[in-house]
Structures are given as structure tokens and as C-alpha cells.
């Protein structure tokens, strides 16, 4: 490899000019690169925030360089994730990965990855191989920068990429590994819904839906008619955990026929959220049911199905587990499968089989790639219609002014029942309940260019994407998506869009950072009088604090901590005197069902706040923090269940404070002007490798509610160049 490294220098000349080459080499002391070699090279221009701007002379070279770049930023994490996707993590790193391996092997991920690899078209298979080659090349040349314990995963093959994307999409987002444990406890009872399983556990009632979901997102598309500039705009804002396979990686990809900027989940070789000069899209986790648990009656070594006893298909694995002395212990894993899918638990003569969508659709990476290459709405829809992506809302905007919301997903054609029915345990003894087909693209809830001029999704069902309503739930099967509720974050989202008839680019960014609590706006007019009437002295003091509070969760907001503590002690489902109603989706629920109990809970919350922080009006940012090994800053934002659009979720710390661990992760605000305007932020930084300068380096911007400008032209990139690598 020939590499040029430049630190914090500004350039104004075009990148192919001899003057630039001379200027670069005078700074580095390198031998000048001949112009004819430069023009045929692949290069990565690293900007000052650790974002790779990759230029490939052809598509395989682009994928190779993207693999290299991801390794430089996240090498240890990528190799660990690929090892887990192989179902060999316990063999590599020990006992704590045993359950992960059992899940991956039981779901058939490694074998299916090989068949998916064989099913790729020949060109795209080459691209996957090139990405893997870039990973391996980086590891060969920079082995000293990779942890010794993860090098055992090398070399990486193209099929490893497909195992990883399968584990991420089908077996984390669609259905989580914790489902097996949940099923064993609920064999005869209610199943967790897909949205509940996403969090990796059965949540409390307060956490169900979008109230405090670990996996969520916001998305907006604004048409010309509502844009102050007359140009369509898009807001991308996924909320994911700030660790592990959920991390976003920001990148700029350039090759013949490709100039796209966006982000992907670490280890995935294409952009999953992106825009180009013509169009862009983002995703939210939608209310999609992509898996079902079938209850089987065991008999004669098999299971009953349509009046007969059918045999299980059986596969045996030798699961190896590394011990503390590095000796491998072997464990036999026998996986049994019915016509429905793999068996995940057995009890009292019954078994549960898991059926998951998308396992026969290996083209998700190519679909994302083609979405990023599209130049207009027709080309973009052609890519979408393949329905290779198993779930996620698609929110879209383009330079022609079109906007779209698609309830995307592989939705089974089911013979009966509504969403709640299919969230339970399904009888598995009859073919009448066994789905085998998916709804085609034209069956999915979708709206293009609504009369309102705006679209939003905050993990609510598709029916409330805009007002007046543009998608009628009655026109779709009752199992397609639930009929509600529209939680407070979604209500806040729609309210901000609906109240501003001409939204500027700057206003869209301001709204994105809004920490106003919609729940507070809805309930304080009842809670404060209740506390003053029924509460004790402490409750009345708390009422005074809430009355003076600005109803935001900004760093200096005083009263937000108290309200948040009160909320955590409430039973959300029984809090309101007026429940949510789909005929009044943005003004319900409302009212306190039990004002006296609410006042008592406020006193309890106030006592907790006083004991922990010494005063009731403690500032939000004094309690809720943005922390990494480099920074400790006051946070702004909070749980979506409070009706906050700027989502941030926390875990408790030993000092009594709370540290941000998920929520706003990647943000992109895009206006499809000519040229495109765009601002972005990757909250936790664009690298996790030890000693990287880009781990946590964007948190100060996050704390100030700032986004960064996107640098897409060569001149802009070179003006903010940190280093250059020629591969």
C-alpha cells in the first residue's frame, strides 16, 4: 500500500493538480506520486471527524476500500461481530458467548449465509469478496492495531458479511435471541410482541411501544409546499444503543455511478441510510410482525400436523467453548426443525417452533446498494419492490419534490386474525395457520406526496404518518399493523410539523433538537392542581417546581428531573382518565384517572430527588450526562415516552447520575437544493478502536445541539483533510 498522511491541513486547489501533490508531499516528506498513478488509484480521504470519503476507480475497488476503512475505525468490533455471526464466538472467546452461539446455530445462520452467498449475482458476489479482501488487507498491514484475541476470526470471507447482516436484521431486529428464553416462560401464555422483543427482554408496561424503546427512530419528509425554500427536505434520526452491532458508521462512497453519503451499521458493506445529489431515504423501526411462535403437540418422536405425525428434521452441532486455560470444551447441540422452523423450547409434551420472515430473500445488501445508486423516484421504487429488506419504514424525499412513506417489510399473508392474535402463540397443528407467502409491494401501506406536504414516523403505526390521514387502516388486513396508539413522541413529531406552514432548513434542525415533553404539556394542568389539593407539603413544593418549569429537558431545565422521576413510578396504562382514541389521535390520552394517587406518587418522587440531589429543582444536565472516557458533559434530551423528540436513554452510574447509552445516534438533515445542503452528526463519534481520536469526539457538538456540515465536494473535503490513504 502507498499511503499519504496529512494532519489538519487546508487545501484549496483541485485534487488532481500537480500543485496539490507537491504541497502534500512537502508536508509529509513523501516521494511525489506520479500523476498517472494517482488517477488510477483508490483513495480514502479522512476528514477531521474520522469520516472516510472513499474514491474507487471501479465498484470492486470501492468495496475493498470501504472494508479497509471500517477496519481502521472499528476493527476489533467488526471481527468480534463476525465471529458471533459464525456461531463460533464461544470457541474464540469463552463461556459468555455460549448462548449467542446456540441462538445463531439454532437459527441456521452460518449454513444459510453460505447459501445466500451462492445466490448472489456474480457481480455483487465480487463486491462482497472485495469488502472482505479490504478487511483482510488492513489486518495484514496493521496487525499491531488489532487486538490479538480477535485476530483468530481472520481471514474474513464474503459469506461472513451475509451471516452478519442476517444476524443483525433477521435475528436481532425482526426477532431477538431473548425470545427463546421468553418463550420457555410463556409456553401456554401470551407472547411478547415483536416490538417488545426488540429490546432484548420483556419490558415493563411503561416501556412498551415507543415509550422507552431501545430500538427506535424519528423520520421526516417535507414537500416543497411546506418548505420555506421550495425544496423537499428529509430528516434521518435513528435511535439505537451506542454499542455493539447497533453502532452507525458514517461514510461517503464514490465510484463510477455512485456518489452517496450516509451511514450503515458497523460491518455492513453498503449504506443503509443515505442520500445522493438526487434523492435520499431513512428508516425507522416499524410496527412490523415478522415472526411467529407455533405451539406443536409432540407425539411418537415427531409432532402432529394436519392429522398426521410428522418427523422433525435434526441437525447436530459440536459447539466448542474455550475455557479459562484455553482448552476447548465440546458441547453437543441438537437442533430440531418442524415445517414451521427451528424448535426453541419444549415443555410438558409441547414444543414451540419459530418462523421468521426473509430467510429465503438473500438480496438485501444489493437492494440497499441499488437504492443508493438510484437517480429518481422510479429507479428507487424499482429497488424497493424487490422487498429484500425484512422490515423498517422507508421515508423518502428527492430533488423533484416527491416525498414518500412506505410501511416496508416482508409481511406474511395470514389466513385470519389481527395484530394482537399473531403476537400470541399460534396453533401449529394445522396448515390453516402456516403462512408461506409474503404480501407484494403494492399491498403495503404507502403514501406519496400527501396533501399535507409532510410525513413523519416515530415508530408509530403507519396510519398516523400525516394529517389529514392519508392511509386508511380499514383498507388493510388487521394483522398488517396495530390500530394504535400514537404515543407522545409521535404526537410531538406531528405537532411540530403541522404547526409550521413554511419550514426552513434551519427550523427543521431546531425542531429535531426539541426536548419539549409532550406528556408534560398534556398532564401538568391536571397534576399540579391535584398535588396542591391532595398532596402533602412535599407534593405541594413539587407542584410549585413543576409550575415554574419550562417543560423542556434541556441541560438547564429545572423540574424535568422531578417530572421524570414521577413518570417512572406511574402505571402508564392506567394513568389517564381518557384513553387514547384513534378518532382523536393527537389529543388523547388525557386527564388523570386517580388524582389522589398521582399526588402521592409526586411526593414519593420528590423525596427521591431530594435524597439524591439535595433540591427539587436540580438541573437536568446535572443529573443526566454525556460520558465517555474523554468527556463528561451535561445532557439534553430524554425518553421518548415522555414525548421528547430528541431521544436519549440512560443507565444509572455509581455517583447517582445517569449516563447516556442509547437514543439519538446518527442524524442527517438534508435539503434537496442544487447543490444539496446537509448537516449530520454521529453522536458517539465514528470510531471505536483503542486510542482513536474519534471515539466520543462529537459529544461536545451533541451537548450544544449542533450538527456538522457535510463535506461532499473534493474542495470541501480537502479543506478539512486529516489524512489521505492511497490503496
mmCIF file with all atom_site columns, N, CA and C in Angstrom, residues 216 234 312 610:
data_model
loop_
_atom_site.group_PDB
_atom_site.id
_atom_site.type_symbol
_atom_site.label_atom_id
_atom_site.label_alt_id
_atom_site.label_comp_id
_atom_site.label_asym_id
_atom_site.label_entity_id
_atom_site.label_seq_id
_atom_site.pdbx_PDB_ins_code
_atom_site.Cartn_x
_atom_site.Cartn_y
_atom_site.Cartn_z
_atom_site.occupancy
_atom_site.B_iso_or_equiv
_atom_site.pdbx_formal_charge
_atom_site.auth_seq_id
_atom_site.auth_comp_id
_atom_site.auth_asym_id
_atom_site.auth_atom_id
_atom_site.pdbx_PDB_model_num
ATOM 1  N N  . UNK A 1 216 ? -35.474 2.510   18.159 1.00 0.00 ? 216 UNK A N  1
ATOM 2  C CA . UNK A 1 216 ? -36.499 3.391   17.621 1.00 0.00 ? 216 UNK A CA 1
ATOM 3  C C  . UNK A 1 216 ? -35.889 4.364   16.639 1.00 0.00 ? 216 UNK A C  1
ATOM 4  N N  . UNK A 1 234 ? -35.456 16.128  4.049  1.00 0.00 ? 234 UNK A N  1
ATOM 5  C CA . UNK A 1 234 ? -35.515 14.822  4.710  1.00 0.00 ? 234 UNK A CA 1
ATOM 6  C C  . UNK A 1 234 ? -34.770 14.913  6.031  1.00 0.00 ? 234 UNK A C  1
ATOM 7  N N  . UNK A 1 312 ? -39.367 -34.619 12.862 1.00 0.00 ? 312 UNK A N  1
ATOM 8  C CA . UNK A 1 312 ? -38.513 -33.438 12.887 1.00 0.00 ? 312 UNK A CA 1
ATOM 9  C C  . UNK A 1 312 ? -37.308 -33.657 11.976 1.00 0.00 ? 312 UNK A C  1
ATOM 10 N N  . UNK A 1 610 ? -34.923 14.761  46.309 1.00 0.00 ? 610 UNK A N  1
ATOM 11 C CA . UNK A 1 610 ? -34.280 15.465  47.426 1.00 0.00 ? 610 UNK A CA 1
ATOM 12 C C  . UNK A 1 610 ? -33.169 14.623  48.038 1.00 0.00 ? 610 UNK A C  1
#
